[in-house]
Coordinates of C-alpha atoms in Angstrom, one line a residue:
Chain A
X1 CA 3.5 -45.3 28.5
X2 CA 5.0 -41.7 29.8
X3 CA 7.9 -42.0 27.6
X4 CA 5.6 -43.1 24.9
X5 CA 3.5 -39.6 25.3
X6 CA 6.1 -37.6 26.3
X7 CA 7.9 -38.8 23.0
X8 CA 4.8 -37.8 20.7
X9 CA 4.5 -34.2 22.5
X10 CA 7.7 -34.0 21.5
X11 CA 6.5 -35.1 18.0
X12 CA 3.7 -32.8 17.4
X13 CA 6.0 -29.7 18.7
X14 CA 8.6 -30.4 16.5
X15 CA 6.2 -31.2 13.6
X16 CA 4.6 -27.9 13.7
X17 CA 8.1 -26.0 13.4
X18 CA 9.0 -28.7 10.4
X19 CA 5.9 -27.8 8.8
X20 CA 7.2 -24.5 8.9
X21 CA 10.1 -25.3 7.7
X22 CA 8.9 -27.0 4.6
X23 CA 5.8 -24.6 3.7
X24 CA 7.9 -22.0 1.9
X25 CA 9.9 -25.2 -0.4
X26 CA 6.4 -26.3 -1.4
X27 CA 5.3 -23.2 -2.4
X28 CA 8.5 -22.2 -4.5
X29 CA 8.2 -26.0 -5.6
X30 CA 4.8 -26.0 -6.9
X31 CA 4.2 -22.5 -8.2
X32 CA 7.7 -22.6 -10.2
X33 CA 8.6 -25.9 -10.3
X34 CA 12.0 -25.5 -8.5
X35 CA 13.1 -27.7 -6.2
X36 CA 15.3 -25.6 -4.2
X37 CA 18.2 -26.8 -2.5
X38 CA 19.3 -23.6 -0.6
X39 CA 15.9 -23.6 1.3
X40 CA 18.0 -24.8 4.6
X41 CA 20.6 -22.4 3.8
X42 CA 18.0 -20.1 3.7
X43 CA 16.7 -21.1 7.2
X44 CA 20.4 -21.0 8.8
X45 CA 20.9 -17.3 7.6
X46 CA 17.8 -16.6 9.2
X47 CA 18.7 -18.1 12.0
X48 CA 22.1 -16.2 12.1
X49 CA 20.5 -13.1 12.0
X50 CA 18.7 -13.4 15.1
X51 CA 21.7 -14.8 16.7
X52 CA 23.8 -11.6 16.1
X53 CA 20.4 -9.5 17.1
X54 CA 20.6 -11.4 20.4
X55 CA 24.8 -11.2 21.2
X56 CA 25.0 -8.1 20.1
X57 CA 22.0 -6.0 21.1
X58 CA 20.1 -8.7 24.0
X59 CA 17.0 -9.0 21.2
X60 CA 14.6 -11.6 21.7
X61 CA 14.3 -14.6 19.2
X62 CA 10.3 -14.0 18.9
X63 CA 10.9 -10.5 18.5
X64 CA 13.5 -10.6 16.1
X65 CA 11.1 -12.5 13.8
X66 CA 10.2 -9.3 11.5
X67 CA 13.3 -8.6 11.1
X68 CA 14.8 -11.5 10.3
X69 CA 11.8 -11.8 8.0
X70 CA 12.1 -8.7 6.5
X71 CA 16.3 -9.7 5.4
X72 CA 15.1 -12.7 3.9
X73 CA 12.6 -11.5 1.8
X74 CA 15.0 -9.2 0.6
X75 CA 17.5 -11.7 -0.1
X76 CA 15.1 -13.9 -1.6
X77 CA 13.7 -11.2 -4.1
X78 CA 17.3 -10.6 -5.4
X79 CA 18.1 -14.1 -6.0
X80 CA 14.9 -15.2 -8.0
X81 CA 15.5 -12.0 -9.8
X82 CA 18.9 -11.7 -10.7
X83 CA 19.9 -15.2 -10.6
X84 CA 17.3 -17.9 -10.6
X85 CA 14.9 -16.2 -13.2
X86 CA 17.7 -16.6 -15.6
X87 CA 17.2 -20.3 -15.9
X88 CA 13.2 -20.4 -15.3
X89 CA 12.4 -21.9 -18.2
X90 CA 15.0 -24.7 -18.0
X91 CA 14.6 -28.1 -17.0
X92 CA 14.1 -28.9 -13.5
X93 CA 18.0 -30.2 -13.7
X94 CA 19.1 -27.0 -14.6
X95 CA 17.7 -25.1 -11.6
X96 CA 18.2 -27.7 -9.4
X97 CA 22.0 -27.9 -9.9
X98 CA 21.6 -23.8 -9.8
X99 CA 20.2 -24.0 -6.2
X100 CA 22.5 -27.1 -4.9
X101 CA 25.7 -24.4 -6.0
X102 CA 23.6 -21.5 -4.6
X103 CA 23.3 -24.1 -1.4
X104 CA 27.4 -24.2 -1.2
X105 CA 27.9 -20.3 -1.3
X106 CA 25.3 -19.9 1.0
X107 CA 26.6 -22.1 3.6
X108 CA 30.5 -22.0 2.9
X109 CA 29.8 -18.2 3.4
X110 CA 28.6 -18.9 6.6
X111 CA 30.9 -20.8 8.0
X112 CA 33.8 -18.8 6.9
X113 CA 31.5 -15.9 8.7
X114 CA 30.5 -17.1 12.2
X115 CA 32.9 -21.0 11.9
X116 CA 31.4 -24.5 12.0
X117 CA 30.3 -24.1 16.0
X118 CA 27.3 -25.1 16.7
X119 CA 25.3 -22.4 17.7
X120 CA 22.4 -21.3 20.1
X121 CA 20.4 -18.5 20.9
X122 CA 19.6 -18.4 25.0
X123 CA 16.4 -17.3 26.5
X124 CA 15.4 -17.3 30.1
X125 CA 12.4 -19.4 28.9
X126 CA 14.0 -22.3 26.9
X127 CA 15.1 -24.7 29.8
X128 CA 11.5 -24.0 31.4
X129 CA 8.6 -26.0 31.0
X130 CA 5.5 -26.7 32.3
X131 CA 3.4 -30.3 32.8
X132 CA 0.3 -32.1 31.8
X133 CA 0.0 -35.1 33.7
X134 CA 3.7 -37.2 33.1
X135 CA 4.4 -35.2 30.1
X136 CA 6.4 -32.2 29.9
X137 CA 6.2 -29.5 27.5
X138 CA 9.2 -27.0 26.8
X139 CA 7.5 -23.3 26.4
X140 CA 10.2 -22.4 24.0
X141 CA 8.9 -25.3 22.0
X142 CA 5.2 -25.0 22.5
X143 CA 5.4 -21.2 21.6
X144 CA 7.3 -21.7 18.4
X145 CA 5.1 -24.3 17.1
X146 CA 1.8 -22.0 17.4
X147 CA 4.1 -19.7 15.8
X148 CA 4.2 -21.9 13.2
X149 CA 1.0 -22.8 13.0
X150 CA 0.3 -19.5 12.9
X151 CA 1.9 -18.4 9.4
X152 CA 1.3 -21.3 7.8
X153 CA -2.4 -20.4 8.1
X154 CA -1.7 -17.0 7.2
X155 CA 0.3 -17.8 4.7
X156 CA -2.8 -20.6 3.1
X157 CA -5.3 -17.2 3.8
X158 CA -2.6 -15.2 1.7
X159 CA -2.2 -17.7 -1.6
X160 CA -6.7 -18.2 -1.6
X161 CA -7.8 -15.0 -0.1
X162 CA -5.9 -12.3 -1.6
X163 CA -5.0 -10.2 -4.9
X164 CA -1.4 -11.0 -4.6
X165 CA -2.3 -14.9 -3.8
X166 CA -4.2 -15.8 -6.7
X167 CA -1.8 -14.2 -8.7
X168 CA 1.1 -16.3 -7.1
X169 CA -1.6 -19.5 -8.2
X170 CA -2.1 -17.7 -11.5
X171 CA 0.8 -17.6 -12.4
X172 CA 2.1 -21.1 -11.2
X173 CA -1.1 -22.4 -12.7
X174 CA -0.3 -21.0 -16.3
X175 CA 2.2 -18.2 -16.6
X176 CA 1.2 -17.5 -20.2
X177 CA -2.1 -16.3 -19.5
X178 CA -0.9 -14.5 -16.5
X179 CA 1.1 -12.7 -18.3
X180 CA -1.7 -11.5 -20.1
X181 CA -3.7 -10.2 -17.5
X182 CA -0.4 -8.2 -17.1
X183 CA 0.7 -10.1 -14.0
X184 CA 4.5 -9.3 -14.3
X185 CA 5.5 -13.3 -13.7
X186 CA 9.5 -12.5 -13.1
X187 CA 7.9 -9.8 -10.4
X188 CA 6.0 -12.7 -8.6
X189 CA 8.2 -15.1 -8.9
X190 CA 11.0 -13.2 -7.1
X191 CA 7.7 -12.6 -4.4
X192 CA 6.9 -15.8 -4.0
X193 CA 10.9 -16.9 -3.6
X194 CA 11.2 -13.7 -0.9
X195 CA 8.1 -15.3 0.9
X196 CA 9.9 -18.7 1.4
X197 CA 13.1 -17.4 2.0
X198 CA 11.3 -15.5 4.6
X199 CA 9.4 -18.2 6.3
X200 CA 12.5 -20.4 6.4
X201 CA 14.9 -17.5 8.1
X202 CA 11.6 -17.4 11.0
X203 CA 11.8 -21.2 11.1
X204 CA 15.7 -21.3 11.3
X205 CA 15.3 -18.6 14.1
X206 CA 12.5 -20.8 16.2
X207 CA 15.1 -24.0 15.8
X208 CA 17.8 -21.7 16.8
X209 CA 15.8 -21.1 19.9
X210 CA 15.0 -24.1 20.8
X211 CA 17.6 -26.3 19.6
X212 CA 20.7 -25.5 18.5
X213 CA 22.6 -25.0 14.4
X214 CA 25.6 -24.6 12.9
X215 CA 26.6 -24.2 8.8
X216 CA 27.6 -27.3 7.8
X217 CA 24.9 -29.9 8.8
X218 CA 22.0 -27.9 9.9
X219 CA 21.4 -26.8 6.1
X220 CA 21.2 -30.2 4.6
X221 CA 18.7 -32.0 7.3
X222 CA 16.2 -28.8 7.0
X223 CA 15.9 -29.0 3.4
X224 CA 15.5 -33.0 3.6
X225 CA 13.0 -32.3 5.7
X226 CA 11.6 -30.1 3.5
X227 CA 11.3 -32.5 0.8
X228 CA 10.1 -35.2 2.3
X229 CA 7.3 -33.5 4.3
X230 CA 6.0 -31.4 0.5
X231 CA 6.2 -34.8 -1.6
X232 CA 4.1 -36.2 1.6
X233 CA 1.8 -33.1 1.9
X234 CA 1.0 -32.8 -1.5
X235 CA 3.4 -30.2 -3.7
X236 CA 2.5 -26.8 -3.6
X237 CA -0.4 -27.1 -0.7
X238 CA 0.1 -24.8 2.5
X239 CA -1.8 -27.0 4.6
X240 CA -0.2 -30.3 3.4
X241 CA 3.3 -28.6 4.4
X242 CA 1.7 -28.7 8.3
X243 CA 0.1 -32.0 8.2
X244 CA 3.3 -33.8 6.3
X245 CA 5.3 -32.1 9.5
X246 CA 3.5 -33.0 11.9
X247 CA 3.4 -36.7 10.8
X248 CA 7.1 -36.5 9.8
X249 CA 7.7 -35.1 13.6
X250 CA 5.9 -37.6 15.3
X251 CA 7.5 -40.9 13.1
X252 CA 10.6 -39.1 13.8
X253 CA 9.7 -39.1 17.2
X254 CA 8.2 -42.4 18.0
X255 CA 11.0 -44.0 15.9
X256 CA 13.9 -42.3 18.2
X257 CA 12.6 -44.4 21.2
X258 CA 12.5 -47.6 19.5
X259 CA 16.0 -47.4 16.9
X260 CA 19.1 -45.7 17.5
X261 CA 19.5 -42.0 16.3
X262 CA 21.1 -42.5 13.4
X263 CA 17.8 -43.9 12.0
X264 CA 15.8 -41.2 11.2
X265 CA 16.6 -40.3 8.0
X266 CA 15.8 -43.9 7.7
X267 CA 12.1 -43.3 9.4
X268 CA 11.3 -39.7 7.5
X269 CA 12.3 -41.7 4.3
X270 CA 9.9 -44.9 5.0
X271 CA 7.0 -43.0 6.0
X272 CA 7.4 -40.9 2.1
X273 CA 7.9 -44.3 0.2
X274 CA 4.7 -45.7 2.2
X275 CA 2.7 -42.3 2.1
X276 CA 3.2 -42.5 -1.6
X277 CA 2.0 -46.0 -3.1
X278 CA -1.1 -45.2 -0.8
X279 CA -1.6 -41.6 -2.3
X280 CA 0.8 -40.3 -5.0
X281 CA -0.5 -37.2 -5.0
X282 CA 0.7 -36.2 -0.9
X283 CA -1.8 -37.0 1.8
X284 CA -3.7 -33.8 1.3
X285 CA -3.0 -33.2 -2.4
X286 CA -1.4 -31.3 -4.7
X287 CA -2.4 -27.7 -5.1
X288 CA -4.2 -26.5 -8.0
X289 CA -1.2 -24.9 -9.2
X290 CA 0.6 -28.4 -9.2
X291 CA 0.1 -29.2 -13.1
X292 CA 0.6 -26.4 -15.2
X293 CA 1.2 -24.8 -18.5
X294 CA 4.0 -22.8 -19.6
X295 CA 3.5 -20.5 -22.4
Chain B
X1 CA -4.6 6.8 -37.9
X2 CA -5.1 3.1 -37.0
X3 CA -5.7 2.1 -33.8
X4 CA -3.6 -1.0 -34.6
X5 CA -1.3 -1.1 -37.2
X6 CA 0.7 -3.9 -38.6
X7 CA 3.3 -3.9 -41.9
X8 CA 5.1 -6.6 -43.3
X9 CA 4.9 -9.0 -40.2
X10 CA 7.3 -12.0 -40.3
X11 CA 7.3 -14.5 -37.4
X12 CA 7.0 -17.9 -36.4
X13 CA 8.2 -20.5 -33.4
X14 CA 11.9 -20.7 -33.4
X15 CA 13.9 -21.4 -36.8
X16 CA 10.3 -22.1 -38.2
X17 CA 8.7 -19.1 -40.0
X18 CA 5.0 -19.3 -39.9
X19 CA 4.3 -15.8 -41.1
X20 CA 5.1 -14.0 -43.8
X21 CA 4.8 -10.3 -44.9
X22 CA 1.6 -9.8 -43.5
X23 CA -0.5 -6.2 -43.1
X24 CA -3.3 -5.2 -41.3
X25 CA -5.1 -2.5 -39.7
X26 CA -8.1 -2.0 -37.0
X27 CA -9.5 1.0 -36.5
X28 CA -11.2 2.3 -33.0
X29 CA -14.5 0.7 -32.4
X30 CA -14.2 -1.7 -35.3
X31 CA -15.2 -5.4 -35.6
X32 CA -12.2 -6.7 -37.8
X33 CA -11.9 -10.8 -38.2
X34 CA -9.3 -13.1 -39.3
X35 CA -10.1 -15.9 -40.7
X36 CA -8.7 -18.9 -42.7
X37 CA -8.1 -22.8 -42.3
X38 CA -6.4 -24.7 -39.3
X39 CA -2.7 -23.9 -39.4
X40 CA -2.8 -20.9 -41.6
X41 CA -1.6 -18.9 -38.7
X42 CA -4.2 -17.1 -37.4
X43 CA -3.3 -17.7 -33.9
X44 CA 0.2 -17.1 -34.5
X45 CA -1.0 -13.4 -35.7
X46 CA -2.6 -12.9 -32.1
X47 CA 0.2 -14.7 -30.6
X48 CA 2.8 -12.1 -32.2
X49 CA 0.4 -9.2 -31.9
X50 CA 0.8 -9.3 -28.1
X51 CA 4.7 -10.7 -27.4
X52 CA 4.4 -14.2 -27.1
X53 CA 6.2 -15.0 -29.8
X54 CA 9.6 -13.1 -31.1
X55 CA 8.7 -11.0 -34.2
X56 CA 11.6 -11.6 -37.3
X57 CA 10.7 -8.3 -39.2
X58 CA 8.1 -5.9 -40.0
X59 CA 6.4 -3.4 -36.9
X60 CA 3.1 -3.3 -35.2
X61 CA 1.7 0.0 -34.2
X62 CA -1.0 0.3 -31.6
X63 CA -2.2 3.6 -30.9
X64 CA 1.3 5.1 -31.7
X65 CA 3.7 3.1 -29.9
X66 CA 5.9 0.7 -31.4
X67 CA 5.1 -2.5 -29.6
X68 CA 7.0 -5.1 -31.8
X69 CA 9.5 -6.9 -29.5
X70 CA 7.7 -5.4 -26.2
X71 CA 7.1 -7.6 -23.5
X72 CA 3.3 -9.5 -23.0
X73 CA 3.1 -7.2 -19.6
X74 CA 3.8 -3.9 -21.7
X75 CA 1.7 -4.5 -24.5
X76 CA -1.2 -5.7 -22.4
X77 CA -1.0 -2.5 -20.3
X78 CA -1.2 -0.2 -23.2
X79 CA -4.5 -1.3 -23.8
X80 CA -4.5 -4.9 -26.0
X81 CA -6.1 -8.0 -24.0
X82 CA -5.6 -11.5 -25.6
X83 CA -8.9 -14.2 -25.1
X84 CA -6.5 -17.3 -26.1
X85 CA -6.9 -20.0 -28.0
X86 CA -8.9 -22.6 -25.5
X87 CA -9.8 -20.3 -23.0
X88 CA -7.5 -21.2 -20.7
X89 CA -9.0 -19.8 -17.8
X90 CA -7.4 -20.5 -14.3
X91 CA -9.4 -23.5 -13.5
X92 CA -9.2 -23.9 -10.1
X93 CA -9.9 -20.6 -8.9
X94 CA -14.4 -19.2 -8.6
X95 CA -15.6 -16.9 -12.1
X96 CA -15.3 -14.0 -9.6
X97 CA -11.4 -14.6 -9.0
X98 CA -10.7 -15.0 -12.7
X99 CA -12.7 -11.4 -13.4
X100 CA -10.5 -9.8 -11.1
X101 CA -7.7 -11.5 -12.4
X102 CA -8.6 -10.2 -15.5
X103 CA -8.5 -6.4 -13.9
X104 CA -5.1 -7.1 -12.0
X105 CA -3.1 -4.3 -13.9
X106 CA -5.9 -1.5 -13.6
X107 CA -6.8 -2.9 -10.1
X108 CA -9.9 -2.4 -11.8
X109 CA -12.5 -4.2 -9.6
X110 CA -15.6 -3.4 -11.0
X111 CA -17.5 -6.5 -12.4
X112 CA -20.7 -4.5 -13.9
X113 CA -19.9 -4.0 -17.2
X114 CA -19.0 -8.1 -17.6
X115 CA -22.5 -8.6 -16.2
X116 CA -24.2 -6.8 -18.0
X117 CA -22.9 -8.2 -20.7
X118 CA -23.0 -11.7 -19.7
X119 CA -25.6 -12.0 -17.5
X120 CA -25.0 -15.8 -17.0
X121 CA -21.7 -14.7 -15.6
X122 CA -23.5 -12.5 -12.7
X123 CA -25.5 -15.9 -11.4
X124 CA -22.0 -17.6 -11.8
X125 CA -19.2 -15.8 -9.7
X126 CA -18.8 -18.0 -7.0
X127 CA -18.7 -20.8 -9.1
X128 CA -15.3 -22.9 -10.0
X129 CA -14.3 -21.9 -13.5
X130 CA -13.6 -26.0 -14.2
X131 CA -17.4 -26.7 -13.7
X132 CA -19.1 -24.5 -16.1
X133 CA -19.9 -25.2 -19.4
X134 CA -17.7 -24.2 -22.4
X135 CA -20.0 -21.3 -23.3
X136 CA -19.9 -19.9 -19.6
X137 CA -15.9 -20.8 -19.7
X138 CA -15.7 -18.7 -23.2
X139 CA -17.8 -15.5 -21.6
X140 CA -15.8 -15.7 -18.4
X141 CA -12.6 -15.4 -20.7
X142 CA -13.9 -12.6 -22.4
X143 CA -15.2 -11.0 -19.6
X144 CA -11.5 -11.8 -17.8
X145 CA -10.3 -9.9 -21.1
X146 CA -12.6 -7.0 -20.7
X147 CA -11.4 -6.2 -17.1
X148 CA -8.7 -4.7 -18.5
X149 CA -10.6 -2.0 -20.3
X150 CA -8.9 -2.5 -23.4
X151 CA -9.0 -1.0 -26.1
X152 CA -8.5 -3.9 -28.4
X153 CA -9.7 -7.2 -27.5
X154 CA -8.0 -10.3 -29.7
X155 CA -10.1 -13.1 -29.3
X156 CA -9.1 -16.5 -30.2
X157 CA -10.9 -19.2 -31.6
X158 CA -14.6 -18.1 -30.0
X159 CA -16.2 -20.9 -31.5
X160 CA -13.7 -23.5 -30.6
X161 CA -15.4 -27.0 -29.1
X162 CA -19.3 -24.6 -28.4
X163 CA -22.8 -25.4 -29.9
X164 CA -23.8 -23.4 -32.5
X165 CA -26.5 -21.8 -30.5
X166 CA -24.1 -20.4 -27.6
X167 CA -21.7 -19.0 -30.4
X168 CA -24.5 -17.0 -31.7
X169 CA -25.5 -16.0 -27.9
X170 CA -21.9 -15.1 -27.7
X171 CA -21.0 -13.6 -30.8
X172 CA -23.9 -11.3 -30.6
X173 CA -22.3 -9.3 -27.6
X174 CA -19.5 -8.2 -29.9
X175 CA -21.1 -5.3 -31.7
X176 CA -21.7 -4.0 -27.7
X177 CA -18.5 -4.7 -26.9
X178 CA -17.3 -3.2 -30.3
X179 CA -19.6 0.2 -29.8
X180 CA -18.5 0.8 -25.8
X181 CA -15.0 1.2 -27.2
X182 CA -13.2 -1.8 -27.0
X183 CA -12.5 -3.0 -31.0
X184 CA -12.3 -6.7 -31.5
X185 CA -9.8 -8.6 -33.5
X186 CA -11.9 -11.9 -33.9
X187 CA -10.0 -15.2 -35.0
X188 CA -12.6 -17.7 -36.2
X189 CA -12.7 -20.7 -38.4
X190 CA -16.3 -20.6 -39.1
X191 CA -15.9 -18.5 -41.5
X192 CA -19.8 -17.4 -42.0
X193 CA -19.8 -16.4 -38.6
X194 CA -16.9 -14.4 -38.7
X195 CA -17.7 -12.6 -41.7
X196 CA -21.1 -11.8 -40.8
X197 CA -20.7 -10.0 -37.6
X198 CA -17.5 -8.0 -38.7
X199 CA -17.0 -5.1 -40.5
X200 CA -13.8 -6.2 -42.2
X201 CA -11.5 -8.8 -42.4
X202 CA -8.6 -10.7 -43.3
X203 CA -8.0 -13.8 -45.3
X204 CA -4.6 -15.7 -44.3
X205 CA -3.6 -18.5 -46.2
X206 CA -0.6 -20.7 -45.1
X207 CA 0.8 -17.4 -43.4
X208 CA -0.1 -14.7 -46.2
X209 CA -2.7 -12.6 -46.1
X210 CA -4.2 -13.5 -49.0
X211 CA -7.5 -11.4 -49.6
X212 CA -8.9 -8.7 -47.6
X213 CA -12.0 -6.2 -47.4
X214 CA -15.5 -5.3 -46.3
X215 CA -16.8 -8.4 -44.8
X216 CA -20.0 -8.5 -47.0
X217 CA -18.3 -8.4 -50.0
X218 CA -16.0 -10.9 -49.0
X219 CA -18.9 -13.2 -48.0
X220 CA -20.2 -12.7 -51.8
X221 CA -17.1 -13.5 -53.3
X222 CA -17.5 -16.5 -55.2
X223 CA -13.8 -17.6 -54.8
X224 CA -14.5 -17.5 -51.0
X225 CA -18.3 -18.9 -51.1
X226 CA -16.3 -22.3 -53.1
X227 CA -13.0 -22.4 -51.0
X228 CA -14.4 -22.1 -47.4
X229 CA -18.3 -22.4 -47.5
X230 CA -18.2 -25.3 -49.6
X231 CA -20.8 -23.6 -52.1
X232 CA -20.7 -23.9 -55.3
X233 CA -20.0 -20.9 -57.9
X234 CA -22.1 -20.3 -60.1

């Protein structure tokens, strides 16, 4: 029974951070109807940047965060811009192959960078943990999924409370009449990829911190992860992102105690497949954004 | 000079041409309408006038800039808002949202001039545009228009899928609208409606503009009276 608890702390921990993860793929997903491949990329370099912060000038993971941020979204900006805009209007094909080779520079870059090591960035905090009862929880753990939590509510409060929000919603809901309040959709576009590449650098840093990463298989798991836990969510929905990590954590999990590692793909992949011929549209929904019209 | 000016407009969607060599003019304050049967291109005219379609030849003026070839988010910011053909509010989002929306370039925030207008709308704005009626839907889109204090406001299609009764409710703001400084391009298929409330207007035939004048005259015109208000002449 302790193992079985400590297991689905474990679960929910993770979950949060996944959720994290997976927020900013939904949101780039269902406002432009990319599915982008680079988003673990995108969460590696983040998590690279922080690692240098902390080797080279002592800088804490947590407090790294706005800076790290702050990169990204810059780097995001100029890749929908200049590169990713180009092929907006394309099929889905198109800009997916356009992200899988973005995917490869990103991560061969890298590697040829910092090599394949697998990589960690140490705090005095991440080997402690306190106890409830029989189950231990890591504060490094705990603290990054509040984190998480966190901005992924702050990011929901961003896309329905504010200007630039429902402009990001306008515009993934029907960029043609967007454009005709004079919403500048190339501009917001580029925004909304800056925002995800931002909120996947923070949750590359927070695995970083608790876990560790490295270029060459870190990438591809994260943006699985990604995809499985917005198709369970519902596409394009902030707070489908958290609950479709959260459950993908905790089958994860639960699963690791009763198979062999090497099965969880094989759980994350069931739970989407069952998720979906019970509710097609993710288990909180699609946004409102999800079905649009182009021009 | 014309607030909007167009000469020898040729477009259409890809290798198809839709129009061809058309002219027109609207002048500040001015009720003009364009009207015409389905497919005759009347919304390809509004579609043109503000970049969302590529222009072949010819040049459209407004208030002294060339705008021909200019991107939606230019044109729109020199002063033209497009109502488009069905609305096509943002659904999902409360009448208020869609207003300010509709103000996003001026970051004008300022809903009283909509209201007062469109009362209905004032009762309205936390509602979800999806769940109003298509007369509330149609005064929300103009009103989203209006935020923009344009001064041209191309409105597609006003009558499109309403009751007769809300179309007049409707189409009796325009002279207001017209008057405050904000002259209205109207598109309508009803063509007694149209020529009623403008002042002048336009009659495209499979892309050509094909007759044009003071409204009331054109509403005499026997040709017109047989053709589109299935009178007889005579």
């Amino acid at each position: 029974m302790s193992r079985f608890l400590q297991a689905a702390a474990y679960g929910v921990v993770q979950g949060g951070l996944l959720g994290l993860v997976a927020v900013g793929f939904s949101l780039v997903w269902g406002v432009m109807n990319v599915v982008n491949f680079s988003h673990g990329a995108l969460a590696v370099a983040g998590a690279y940047v922080a690692w240098i912060l902390n080797v080279r000038f002592g800088l804490d993971p947590f407090l790294a965060i706005p800076v790290v941020a702050v990169a990204l979204f810059a780097f995001g900006y100029v890749v929908q811009r200049g590169l990713i805009n180009l092929v907006i209007n394309a099929p889905i094909f198109l800009t997916l192959l356009l992200t899988f080779g973005l995917n490869l520079v990103i991560l061969n870059g890298l590697q040829l960078l910092f090599k394949a090591d697998d990589r960690t960035i140490d705090t005095s905090y991440a080997s402690q943990s306190f106890a409830i009862g029989a189950v231990n929880v890591p504060y490094g753990r705990l603290a990054a999924c509040f984190l998480a939590l966190g901005i992924t509510v702050a990011l929901a409060l961003l896309m329905s409370r504010t200007r630039l929000g429902h402009a990001i919603g306008a515009t993934g809901m029907d960029r043609g009449a967007a454009r005709l309040m004079g919403i500048r959709a190339r501009h917001i576009y580029a925004v909304t990829f800056g925002i995800a590449a931002a909120l996947a650098g923070v949750a590359g840093t927070m695995i970083a911190t608790v876990g560790s990463f490295n270029p060459t298989t870190t990438p591809g798991q994260l943006t699985l992860d990604a995809f499985v836990i917005s198709v369970l969510g519902g596409l394009g929905n902030m707070y489908g992102a958290l609950v479709g990590g959260l459950v993908l954590g905790i089958a994860e999990s639960l699963g690791g105690l009763l198979l062999t590692g090497t099965w969880v793909n094989a759980i994350a992949m069931a739970v989407l497949i069952i998720t979906l011929i019970i509710r097609p549209s993710g288990l909180i929904g699609k946004a409102l954004y999800g079905g649009r019209v182009e021009v | 000079m014309s607030l909007l000016e167009v000469r020898n407009l040729d477009a259409g969607y890809g290798r198809i041409q839709v129009l061809w060599d058309v002219s027109i003019a609207v002048e500040p304050n001015q009720i003009v309408a364009l009207v015409g049967a389905n497919g005759a291109g009347k919304t390809t005219l509004l579609r043109a006038l503000t970049g969302m379609i590529r222009i072949r030849s010819g040049s459209i003026t407004f208030q002294d800039h060339e705008i021909a070839g200019s991107s939606i988010e230019s044109i729109v910011e020199l002063g033209i808002a497009h109502v488009p053909e069905g609305r096509r509010l943002f659904m999902g989002l409360t009448v208020r949202e869609n207003l300010l929306l509709g103000g996003w370039r001026k970051n004008n925030r300022d809903l009283t001039r909509v209201i007062e207008l469109f009362p209905a709308l004032g009762e309205r704005l936390n509602q979800t545009a999806s769940t109003m009626s298509g007369g509330e839907q149609q005064m929300c889109a103009i009103g989203r228009g209006l935020m923009s204090m344009p001064n041209l406001l191309l409105i597609d299609e006003l009558s499109l899928g309403l009751a007769p009764k809300t179309v007049d409710e409707i189409v009796a703001r325009l002279p207001e609208i017209a008057a405050s400084g904000t002259a209205v391009l109207l598109v309508e298929q009803d063509i007694d409606t149209a020529l009623s409330i403008s002042e002048r207007a336009y009659v495209v035939e499979t892309g050509r503009v094909t007759k044009s004048g003071i409204s009331a005259e054109l509403l005499a015109d026997p040709t017109i009276q047989e053709s589109y208000l299935g009178l007889a002449s005579g």
